[in-house]
Amino acid sequence: MAEGEEAPPPPPGSWIKDLADALEEGGCDLETVRNIIQGRQLPADLRAKVWKIALNVVGKGDSLASWDGSLDLPEQSIIHKDCQELIVPEEEKSVLTLDIESVITFYCKSRNVKYSSCLGWIHLLKPLVHLHLPRSDLYNCFYAIMNKFIPRDCFMKGRPFHLFRLLLQYHEPELCSFLDTKKMTPDSYALNWLGSLFSYYCSAEVTQAIWDGYLQQADPFFIYFLMLIILVNAKDVILAQESDKEEMIKFLETSPANFDLEDIEDLFSLAQYYCSKTPASFRKDNHSLFGSSLLGLKDDDTDLSQALCLAVSVSEILQANQQQGEGVRFFVVDCRPAEQYNAGHLSTAFHLDSDLMLQNPSEFAQSVKSLLEAQKQSIESGSIAGGEHLCFMGSGREEEDMYMNMVLAHFLQKNKEYVSIAKGGFMALQQHLADINVEGPENGYGHWIASTSGSRNSISSVDGDSPNGSGDGKGMKSLVNKMTVALKTKSVNVKRKLSVFIENTSTPWIEYLSIFPGLSSMSDDDRKEVVNIQTWINKPDVKYNFPCNEVKENGHMFPSHLLVTATHMYCLREIPSRKGLAYIQSRQALNSVVKITSKKKHPELITFKYGNSNTSGIEILAVERYLIPNAGDATKAIKQQIMKVLDALES
């Protein structure tokens, strides 16, 4: 569209008109914008307004107003040269390059930063320049992106890349191990991915599409999952590569250049899936990577370059296994010596004596076999101890946890996915339970800690301070520094360990929802129709029933049922608190399905697109995603039913 021409008005009743009206009225927040857009591609003429809302710069003043405009930094010639190389329309070049040079210069002066071309700021400004923003808005948007979305230490061997390696190892240990063997660290290929938010290699329109979704996510860590998907999709090629290290790095580094616009939706969908399979501690324990410099002044003493695997907080371990649905759930493996485990342990933890790895390798191998079998049984039975994510717990004392680290390395060498370590070990668990008891239920301790003698111990009795278990809270701080050994055995018979584990999982836990009110169900569901699942499945007009998980844009998954009738497809979302009942989440006519897609690497994740045809093509009105076991059978049946509907309409 030529400059000065106005975009044609959107058709009445369309989401674009709703978005335009909301933006025109003013006072529009990000949540309102997201609800209207629903992951669809932004119109070019509304992008600037949406991005400004997402970056929270609407109404911000002109930060450059008090600046004298002097372009006199020692590295000014480098800044000027880099700005001149930016590709912009020739008739606008002089004005735009001056704006860009001014933004960079003022940022360096106000933040006391020395400019270098390798920072990649020119590429970060490129998508903003295409919005034709006033200089004040250009600076405010650039500042917001630098502050909110570019991590600290985004340079070679920087902390953000050590964190990414841990994420890669968590989900793709085989690929991570292969790259480690080749000494291909993430900073060698992903420095410009992270530093430019993919604008370094992607085309302008692809970059805009990525930023449309990323800025609306309002989650700076989401880029890690976009980066992860690039490697996951290239896994087969990487593992089969026979070229030298430099060629492989170049292949990876430039791979975002291959993105097309139609790839972006799947990129985000898969990223959201992996995001939902990642412990929340990944974000919470590393939040200081992003944000203002004041928040980052308190240095994290964790050296991620030396971390054996991803660490998970004990509070998340306890919280996660109380949740319903398909979120991250942990199978906790207590690796302390037998006498410490017997004295007291997390009631749902499986014991794997790490000392056996060297002292009795054959018994250790049998214990590992029993561990995996117990994990499988607990998942199948729906036990609160069940989880596909293995979390290893030591004592929390470095010298005692040496053998546990060897056990961890053993599982990682076997390319076991979803392996983590409980941050701070059993000491941290004790301290956490002592802390929450200050404001929580007074009788809570006995439900968390157990002993192999069969009695439930309070935290204090495990520590030896209060044998009667009355626990008035006194002396709780001392429990993190000492432990009285209640039972001394060299090791526990493997079969007995398994039976004790299963017995312990049946014991009720303290209600944790009162401590974490965020786990309550969404109020929006209260307005939806509630139906009996079995009654609907048995309806004579229901031809197929496919148990599945509905996958939302934010990666959240909800146990559901897809019911297919002769003319429609229904999604019934199960109500966790009301067994056998469900909400009618959606009702779609089969003749409105315009596309059914899946990814080669994730065939169980199915996307349904609904819309209608008009003179200008197909208009997508809704998108739904489901994780369906045996998805091939489901999609085949649905497609056949769609063909019957279309044949009937034609006749």
XYZ file of C-alpha atoms in Angstrom:
651
model
C 0.000 0.000 0.000
C 1.443 3.374 -0.980
C 2.257 5.883 1.723
C -0.662 8.144 2.517
C -3.290 5.654 1.387
C -5.762 4.596 4.043
C -6.430 0.942 4.689
C -9.918 -0.137 3.581
C -12.330 -0.412 6.507
C -12.723 -3.974 7.841
C -16.068 -5.672 7.238
C -18.628 -5.132 10.011
C -18.723 -7.855 12.652
C -15.146 -9.039 11.998
C -12.545 -9.417 14.756
C -10.353 -6.850 12.963
C -13.102 -4.259 13.292
C -13.536 -5.186 16.961
C -9.806 -4.694 17.474
C -9.753 -1.405 15.575
C -12.708 -0.095 17.576
C -11.137 -1.124 20.890
C -7.847 0.547 19.988
C -9.631 3.666 18.788
C -11.589 4.026 22.023
C -8.355 4.049 24.048
C -7.704 2.617 27.486
C -7.370 -0.844 25.963
C -5.225 -3.281 27.980
C -3.231 -6.286 26.805
C -5.761 -8.840 28.041
C -8.535 -7.189 26.013
C -6.324 -7.155 22.927
C -5.392 -10.813 23.350
C -9.010 -11.869 23.744
C -9.884 -10.194 20.452
C -6.854 -11.345 18.442
C -6.801 -14.952 19.736
C -3.472 -15.753 18.123
C -4.414 -14.538 14.641
C -2.042 -12.547 12.443
C -2.156 -8.822 13.134
C -3.192 -6.364 10.397
C -0.198 -4.173 9.496
C -2.063 -0.924 10.155
C -2.918 -1.930 13.751
C 0.445 -3.490 14.674
C 2.035 -0.338 16.085
C -0.821 0.271 18.515
C -0.908 -3.355 19.655
C 2.857 -3.511 20.199
C 2.794 -0.283 22.217
C 0.103 -1.775 24.456
C 2.054 -5.032 24.810
C 5.203 -3.077 25.723
C 3.260 -0.824 28.109
C 4.512 2.405 26.535
C 1.158 3.973 25.658
C 1.097 7.499 27.056
C 4.783 7.450 28.021
C 6.506 10.817 27.784
C 9.353 11.821 25.480
C 12.496 10.600 27.247
C 14.684 12.398 24.722
C 13.066 15.801 25.363
C 15.782 16.918 27.799
C 18.648 15.590 25.671
C 20.696 18.093 23.676
C 20.932 15.713 20.705
C 24.726 15.520 20.713
C 26.035 12.546 18.769
C 29.483 12.536 20.333
C 30.186 9.133 21.862
C 33.719 7.711 21.363
C 32.168 4.899 19.298
C 29.867 7.277 17.362
C 31.432 6.471 14.002
C 30.623 2.767 14.516
C 27.033 3.591 15.484
C 26.653 5.835 12.413
C 28.101 3.177 10.101
C 25.801 0.447 11.484
C 22.743 2.696 11.109
C 23.614 3.442 7.484
C 23.624 -0.275 6.686
C 20.014 -0.676 7.789
C 17.813 -1.184 4.727
C 15.057 1.459 4.643
C 13.261 3.280 1.789
C 15.705 5.746 0.188
C 13.324 8.701 0.508
C 13.073 8.122 4.269
C 16.657 7.040 4.920
C 18.084 10.303 6.240
C 15.271 10.816 8.758
C 15.053 7.171 9.897
C 18.807 6.655 10.263
C 19.062 9.849 12.340
C 16.226 8.597 14.564
C 17.927 5.224 15.010
C 21.330 6.767 15.720
C 19.730 9.132 18.231
C 17.920 6.286 20.006
C 21.092 4.194 20.312
C 23.227 7.145 21.381
C 20.790 8.347 24.051
C 20.338 4.793 25.352
C 24.106 4.375 25.700
C 24.448 7.704 27.476
C 21.509 7.272 29.834
C 22.372 3.670 30.687
C 26.152 4.136 30.702
C 26.615 1.359 28.121
C 29.433 1.137 25.595
C 28.160 0.404 22.089
C 29.439 -2.503 20.036
C 28.161 -3.856 16.726
C 27.992 -7.355 18.172
C 25.190 -6.231 20.516
C 22.798 -6.566 17.569
C 20.732 -3.504 18.453
C 20.352 -2.534 14.798
C 18.535 -5.814 14.154
C 16.407 -5.282 17.244
C 15.380 -1.839 15.972
C 14.628 -3.057 12.443
C 11.077 -4.355 13.169
C 10.287 -1.143 15.080
C 11.474 1.081 12.231
C 8.951 -0.560 9.908
C 6.165 0.731 12.188
C 7.032 4.364 11.293
C 6.899 5.487 14.913
C 7.751 8.989 16.142
C 11.249 9.123 17.630
C 9.909 9.267 21.201
C 7.814 6.109 20.683
C 10.702 4.399 18.894
C 12.938 4.979 21.909
C 10.272 3.933 24.424
C 9.587 0.680 22.550
C 13.300 -0.078 22.177
C 13.893 0.602 25.869
C 10.948 -1.611 26.882
C 12.177 -4.498 24.715
C 15.710 -4.209 26.089
C 14.378 -4.054 29.631
C 11.708 -6.768 29.452
C 12.734 -9.214 26.740
C 16.528 -9.160 26.304
C 18.174 -11.111 29.136
C 21.144 -9.903 31.099
C 24.552 -11.277 30.123
C 23.394 -11.981 26.576
C 26.945 -12.569 25.347
C 29.282 -15.513 24.757
C 29.335 -17.877 27.755
C 26.583 -15.799 29.351
C 24.135 -17.128 31.928
C 21.096 -17.155 29.535
C 22.782 -19.769 27.349
C 23.711 -22.043 30.245
C 20.038 -21.926 31.215
C 18.979 -22.839 27.680
C 21.285 -25.847 27.705
C 19.562 -27.096 30.890
C 16.167 -26.688 29.204
C 17.388 -28.587 26.143
C 18.795 -31.351 28.353
C 15.479 -31.600 30.238
C 13.449 -32.223 27.085
C 15.999 -33.604 24.612
C 18.865 -35.228 26.551
C 20.125 -37.191 23.553
C 20.417 -34.071 21.401
C 21.972 -32.101 24.260
C 24.545 -34.828 24.854
C 25.402 -34.928 21.141
C 25.958 -31.161 20.999
C 28.005 -31.319 24.216
C 30.194 -33.995 22.669
C 30.777 -31.743 19.664
C 31.437 -28.817 22.073
C 28.674 -26.832 20.388
C 27.417 -24.639 23.216
C 24.151 -22.687 22.773
C 25.946 -19.327 22.641
C 27.823 -20.510 19.549
C 24.633 -20.759 17.475
C 21.855 -18.961 19.410
C 23.518 -15.668 20.391
C 21.780 -13.764 17.595
C 18.500 -15.639 18.121
C 18.215 -14.349 21.650
C 19.927 -10.992 21.188
C 17.715 -9.919 18.283
C 14.565 -11.933 19.073
C 15.099 -13.734 15.740
C 15.152 -10.528 13.637
C 18.832 -11.107 12.745
C 18.024 -13.928 10.314
C 14.271 -13.848 9.718
C 12.592 -11.786 7.020
C 10.746 -8.621 8.057
C 7.289 -10.187 7.765
C 8.300 -13.367 9.631
C 9.936 -11.306 12.387
C 6.778 -9.230 12.724
C 4.662 -12.389 12.991
C 6.972 -13.823 15.673
C 6.955 -10.561 17.620
C 3.155 -10.330 17.280
C 2.844 -13.565 19.235
C 5.829 -13.125 21.545
C 4.940 -9.638 22.775
C 1.334 -10.691 23.385
C 2.576 -13.619 25.478
C 4.091 -11.050 27.869
C 6.438 -13.840 28.993
C 10.128 -13.151 28.303
C 11.002 -16.821 28.904
C 8.795 -17.942 26.016
C 11.616 -17.274 23.549
C 13.505 -20.157 25.160
C 10.764 -22.515 24.009
C 10.746 -21.047 20.498
C 14.505 -21.690 20.410
C 13.936 -25.204 21.733
C 11.481 -26.039 18.935
C 14.049 -25.007 16.317
C 16.440 -27.622 17.703
C 13.724 -30.260 18.173
C 12.653 -29.913 14.537
C 16.270 -30.097 13.363
C 17.153 -33.020 15.648
C 17.257 -35.735 12.982
C 19.386 -33.582 10.696
C 21.754 -32.635 13.522
C 22.278 -36.210 14.707
C 22.941 -37.346 11.133
C 25.400 -34.539 10.376
C 28.858 -35.637 9.315
C 30.190 -32.164 8.581
C 32.694 -30.397 10.797
C 31.807 -28.328 13.848
C 31.879 -24.932 12.121
C 29.538 -26.069 9.348
C 27.102 -27.509 11.905
C 27.140 -24.263 13.888
C 26.458 -22.295 10.716
C 23.595 -24.631 9.828
C 21.995 -24.136 13.223
C 22.680 -20.428 13.476
C 21.001 -19.642 10.162
C 18.099 -22.100 10.508
C 15.554 -19.381 11.527
C 16.058 -17.891 8.049
C 14.076 -20.840 6.684
C 10.892 -19.843 8.499
C 7.855 -18.933 6.396
C 4.781 -17.123 7.650
C 2.744 -20.318 7.676
C 5.293 -21.930 10.032
C 4.758 -19.446 12.848
C 1.458 -20.815 14.138
C 2.896 -24.316 14.497
C 6.087 -22.902 16.016
C 4.085 -21.221 18.778
C 1.751 -24.173 19.275
C 4.649 -26.564 19.836
C 6.471 -24.047 22.021
C 3.387 -23.772 24.221
C 3.238 -27.562 24.481
C 6.857 -27.806 25.666
C 6.287 -24.853 27.961
C 3.450 -26.754 29.659
C 5.829 -29.685 30.207
C 8.471 -27.584 31.967
C 8.676 -26.983 35.737
C 7.659 -23.482 36.827
C 10.976 -23.213 38.690
C 12.636 -22.708 35.297
C 11.096 -19.227 35.303
C 10.790 -18.453 38.997
C 14.368 -19.279 39.899
C 15.766 -17.278 36.973
C 13.471 -14.234 36.898
C 16.434 -11.936 37.623
C 17.627 -12.515 34.039
C 15.018 -10.034 32.877
C 13.819 -6.675 34.133
C 15.424 -3.500 35.447
C 19.012 -3.501 36.623
C 17.864 -2.860 40.195
C 16.230 -6.295 40.322
C 19.396 -7.908 39.049
C 21.713 -6.383 41.620
C 21.250 -9.353 43.928
C 23.396 -11.936 42.185
C 22.155 -15.510 42.140
C 24.837 -17.676 43.687
C 23.905 -20.598 41.412
C 26.481 -21.167 38.698
C 24.353 -22.545 35.883
C 27.441 -23.531 33.899
C 28.191 -26.083 36.634
C 24.606 -27.284 37.126
C 24.170 -30.993 36.489
C 20.520 -30.576 35.502
C 17.491 -28.339 35.975
C 16.687 -27.560 39.622
C 13.131 -27.554 40.995
C 12.022 -25.866 44.212
C 10.556 -28.066 46.947
C 7.475 -25.831 47.059
C 6.770 -26.621 43.399
C 7.232 -30.353 44.013
C 4.607 -30.306 46.755
C 2.262 -28.046 44.824
C 2.511 -29.837 41.476
C 1.463 -33.263 42.735
C -1.683 -31.796 44.292
C -2.913 -30.472 40.956
C -5.448 -32.151 38.735
C -4.958 -32.453 35.001
C -1.931 -32.751 32.758
C 0.510 -30.284 34.276
C 4.029 -31.141 35.424
C 3.906 -33.865 38.084
C 6.981 -35.240 39.819
C 8.032 -38.732 40.799
C 10.405 -37.942 43.664
C 13.460 -40.163 44.146
C 15.130 -39.847 47.558
C 18.830 -40.646 47.107
C 19.988 -40.255 50.681
C 21.561 -43.143 52.627
C 19.085 -45.687 54.009
C 19.395 -44.545 57.622
C 18.490 -40.943 56.730
C 15.581 -42.041 54.538
C 14.272 -44.351 57.279
C 14.449 -41.546 59.836
C 12.113 -39.419 57.746
C 11.310 -38.693 54.111
C 8.700 -37.141 51.846
C 5.712 -39.460 52.150
C 5.538 -40.138 48.408
C 9.265 -40.440 47.696
C 10.801 -43.631 46.326
C 14.119 -44.573 47.934
C 17.151 -45.211 45.740
C 20.234 -45.515 47.941
C 22.914 -43.744 45.903
C 25.692 -45.478 47.876
C 24.704 -48.757 46.195
C 25.931 -47.487 42.838
C 29.520 -48.151 43.905
C 29.025 -50.523 46.833
C 26.641 -52.985 45.171
C 26.136 -52.306 41.430
C 23.854 -55.308 40.878
C 21.460 -54.261 43.648
C 21.601 -50.692 42.341
C 20.596 -51.905 38.868
C 17.678 -53.834 40.393
C 16.654 -50.752 42.385
C 16.619 -48.638 39.225
C 14.443 -51.244 37.516
C 12.040 -51.209 40.470
C 12.045 -47.423 40.474
C 10.942 -47.235 36.844
C 8.286 -49.889 37.430
C 6.991 -48.023 40.488
C 6.876 -44.805 38.488
C 4.869 -46.523 35.750
C 2.427 -48.060 38.252
C 1.907 -44.794 40.115
C 1.100 -42.954 36.874
C -1.324 -45.659 35.727
C -3.087 -45.752 39.103
C -3.449 -41.964 39.262
C -1.529 -41.811 42.533
C -0.598 -38.396 43.917
C 2.975 -39.681 43.893
C 2.827 -40.405 40.178
C 4.561 -38.235 37.634
C 6.548 -38.656 34.439
C 9.062 -36.054 35.649
C 11.844 -37.626 37.746
C 13.062 -35.366 40.543
C 16.036 -36.520 42.605
C 16.358 -35.411 46.217
C 19.535 -35.465 48.274
C 20.270 -34.235 51.758
C 21.155 -30.703 50.663
C 24.706 -31.047 51.969
C 27.244 -31.027 49.166
C 29.628 -33.590 50.626
C 26.785 -36.080 51.231
C 25.225 -35.604 47.803
C 28.268 -36.606 45.785
C 26.875 -40.092 45.162
C 23.457 -38.678 44.267
C 25.138 -36.605 41.559
C 26.613 -39.811 40.166
C 23.124 -41.347 40.090
C 21.828 -38.264 38.288
C 24.622 -38.531 35.738
C 23.705 -42.200 35.247
C 20.125 -41.322 34.267
C 21.270 -38.452 32.047
C 23.731 -40.710 30.233
C 20.815 -43.029 29.512
C 19.121 -40.036 27.799
C 16.252 -40.048 30.277
C 14.065 -37.004 29.682
C 12.417 -34.872 32.391
C 15.233 -35.296 34.935
C 15.618 -32.652 37.650
C 17.025 -32.163 41.131
C 15.208 -30.880 44.222
C 16.860 -27.562 45.016
C 18.343 -27.636 48.525
C 17.422 -31.289 49.034
C 15.701 -32.660 52.135
C 17.028 -29.769 54.224
C 15.117 -27.322 52.035
C 11.985 -29.480 52.285
C 12.157 -29.443 56.084
C 12.702 -25.697 56.153
C 9.840 -25.076 53.728
C 7.406 -27.135 55.791
C 8.513 -25.340 58.937
C 7.968 -21.981 57.243
C 4.505 -22.683 55.854
C 3.382 -24.113 59.176
C 3.730 -20.657 60.694
C 0.598 -19.570 58.845
C -0.791 -22.925 57.746
C -2.716 -25.735 59.450
C -1.195 -26.784 62.767
C -1.646 -30.487 62.084
C -0.030 -30.429 58.659
C 3.390 -31.932 59.334
C 2.382 -35.548 59.763
C 0.959 -35.769 56.260
C 4.186 -34.765 54.532
C 6.838 -36.745 56.359
C 6.876 -40.517 56.813
C 9.278 -43.150 58.098
C 9.753 -46.744 57.014
C 8.740 -47.858 60.509
C 5.176 -47.049 59.468
C 4.642 -44.083 61.771
C 4.036 -40.605 60.513
C 6.600 -38.220 61.946
C 6.265 -34.532 62.484
C 9.142 -32.457 61.212
C 10.395 -31.901 64.739
C 10.311 -35.579 65.648
C 12.387 -36.428 62.592
C 14.891 -33.927 63.864
C 14.658 -35.174 67.414
C 13.340 -31.968 69.014
C 9.786 -33.022 69.855
C 9.264 -36.786 70.149
C 5.568 -36.463 70.975
C 4.915 -34.692 67.686
C 3.007 -31.846 69.318
C 5.122 -29.358 67.399
C 4.457 -25.868 68.694
C 6.891 -24.455 66.155
C 9.750 -23.932 68.632
C 13.171 -25.118 67.568
C 12.068 -25.601 63.950
C 15.004 -23.631 62.538
C 17.439 -26.114 64.055
C 16.058 -28.970 62.025
C 17.886 -27.848 58.897
C 21.237 -28.248 60.610
C 20.925 -31.651 62.301
C 19.070 -34.940 62.065
C 18.700 -37.733 64.594
C 18.980 -41.134 62.962
C 15.977 -43.166 64.078
C 16.754 -46.345 62.162
C 20.055 -47.760 60.943
C 20.048 -50.327 58.168
C 22.609 -50.968 55.484
C 19.978 -51.167 52.779
C 16.328 -52.058 52.316
C 15.213 -55.022 50.267
C 14.099 -53.836 46.848
C 10.698 -55.562 46.963
C 9.991 -54.151 50.411
C 10.893 -50.665 49.179
C 8.370 -50.960 46.384
C 5.576 -52.137 48.699
C 6.338 -49.395 51.223
C 6.312 -46.814 48.455
C 2.900 -47.893 47.195
C 1.549 -48.033 50.751
C 2.763 -44.487 51.467
C 1.128 -43.030 48.376
C -2.325 -43.988 49.616
C -2.038 -41.774 52.697
C -3.907 -38.460 52.418
C -1.900 -35.256 52.225
C -2.528 -31.876 53.778
C -4.784 -29.698 51.643
C -2.306 -27.511 49.791
C -4.888 -25.536 47.842
C -5.477 -23.248 50.816
C -1.840 -22.181 50.640
C -1.908 -21.764 46.860
C -5.291 -20.213 46.021
C -4.241 -19.824 42.382
C -5.058 -23.500 41.846
C -8.797 -22.882 42.012
C -10.846 -23.359 38.836
C -11.579 -20.538 36.427
C -14.744 -18.581 37.087
C -15.502 -18.382 33.355
C -16.512 -22.053 33.439
C -19.348 -21.265 35.812
C -21.293 -19.796 32.906
C -20.997 -22.878 30.674
C -23.550 -25.668 30.399
C -22.775 -28.688 32.609
C -23.616 -32.153 31.236
C -23.158 -35.782 32.241
C -20.318 -37.210 30.127
C -21.604 -40.790 29.939
C -25.123 -39.632 29.085
C -23.779 -37.674 26.141
C -21.499 -40.502 24.995
C -24.489 -42.842 24.971
C -26.653 -40.507 22.892
C -27.845 -42.324 19.743
C -26.574 -39.581 17.426
C -22.988 -39.711 18.807
C -20.915 -41.731 16.359
C -17.468 -41.350 17.932
C -15.973 -40.486 21.316
C -12.276 -39.607 21.559
C -10.800 -39.006 25.038
C -8.223 -36.247 24.681
C -6.708 -33.117 26.163
C -7.774 -29.701 24.965
C -4.625 -27.571 24.464
C -5.056 -23.837 24.978
C -2.876 -21.098 23.471
C -0.991 -20.662 26.730
C -0.119 -24.375 26.735
C -2.576 -25.338 29.471
C -4.210 -28.707 28.897
C -7.616 -29.908 30.077
C -8.875 -33.522 30.042
C -11.743 -33.591 27.553
C -13.832 -35.694 25.180
C -14.366 -35.021 21.477
C -17.803 -36.275 20.484
C -18.655 -36.541 16.795
C -22.244 -36.666 15.573
C -23.494 -36.806 12.000
C -23.190 -33.039 11.629
C -21.227 -31.584 14.577
C -18.200 -32.006 16.797
C -18.459 -31.242 20.522
C -15.716 -30.727 23.079
C -16.719 -31.731 26.611
C -14.173 -30.516 29.171
C -14.095 -32.629 32.331
C -14.760 -30.881 35.645
C -12.022 -32.084 38.068
C -14.103 -31.376 41.162
C -17.248 -33.091 39.817
C -16.459 -36.569 38.559
C -18.443 -37.672 35.524
C -19.539 -34.145 34.617
C -18.201 -31.778 31.977
C -18.661 -28.345 30.465
C -19.686 -28.024 26.825
C -16.539 -26.206 25.793
C -17.316 -25.905 22.071
C -19.792 -26.951 19.391
C -18.574 -26.837 15.780
C -20.363 -27.816 12.581
C -18.381 -30.403 10.626
C -18.908 -28.496 7.380
C -17.071 -25.528 8.951
C -13.823 -27.516 9.320
C -11.488 -26.092 6.693
C -8.214 -27.665 7.800
C -6.933 -30.486 10.048
C -3.185 -30.485 10.670
C -0.572 -32.284 12.735
C 3.204 -32.128 12.968
C 5.396 -34.999 11.870
C 7.290 -35.027 15.169
C 4.149 -34.621 17.285
C 1.399 -36.523 15.420
C -0.790 -36.645 18.517
C -1.172 -32.834 18.609
C -4.050 -32.086 16.209
C -5.161 -28.615 15.091
C -8.685 -28.009 13.775
C -9.371 -24.774 11.898
C -12.945 -23.641 11.350
C -14.138 -21.012 8.924
C -16.009 -20.316 5.739
C -15.278 -19.557 2.119
C -15.891 -16.252 0.394
C -14.771 -14.513 -2.755
C -11.419 -13.545 -1.233
C -10.625 -17.055 -0.008
C -11.029 -18.926 3.269
C -11.656 -16.956 6.445
C -10.504 -18.706 9.624
C -12.994 -18.040 12.420
C -11.742 -20.366 15.147
C -8.806 -22.655 15.953
C -8.838 -25.579 18.403
C -6.000 -27.918 19.375
C -6.220 -31.330 20.979
C -3.751 -33.915 22.199
C -5.397 -37.156 21.072
C -4.046 -40.679 21.735
C -4.089 -42.671 18.476
C -4.739 -39.407 16.689
C -4.544 -41.061 13.272
C -7.685 -43.094 13.936
C -9.501 -40.043 15.281
C -8.679 -37.743 12.361
C -9.521 -40.467 9.847
C -12.964 -40.951 11.392
C -13.624 -37.208 11.585
C -12.527 -36.646 7.982
C -14.798 -39.434 6.774
C -17.726 -37.891 8.612
C -16.916 -34.477 7.133
C -16.948 -35.982 3.622
C -20.361 -37.487 4.297
C -21.672 -34.083 5.365
C -20.246 -32.381 2.275
C -21.591 -35.101 -0.023
C -25.033 -34.675 1.526
C -24.890 -30.901 1.000
C -23.908 -31.300 -2.660
C -26.737 -33.735 -3.310
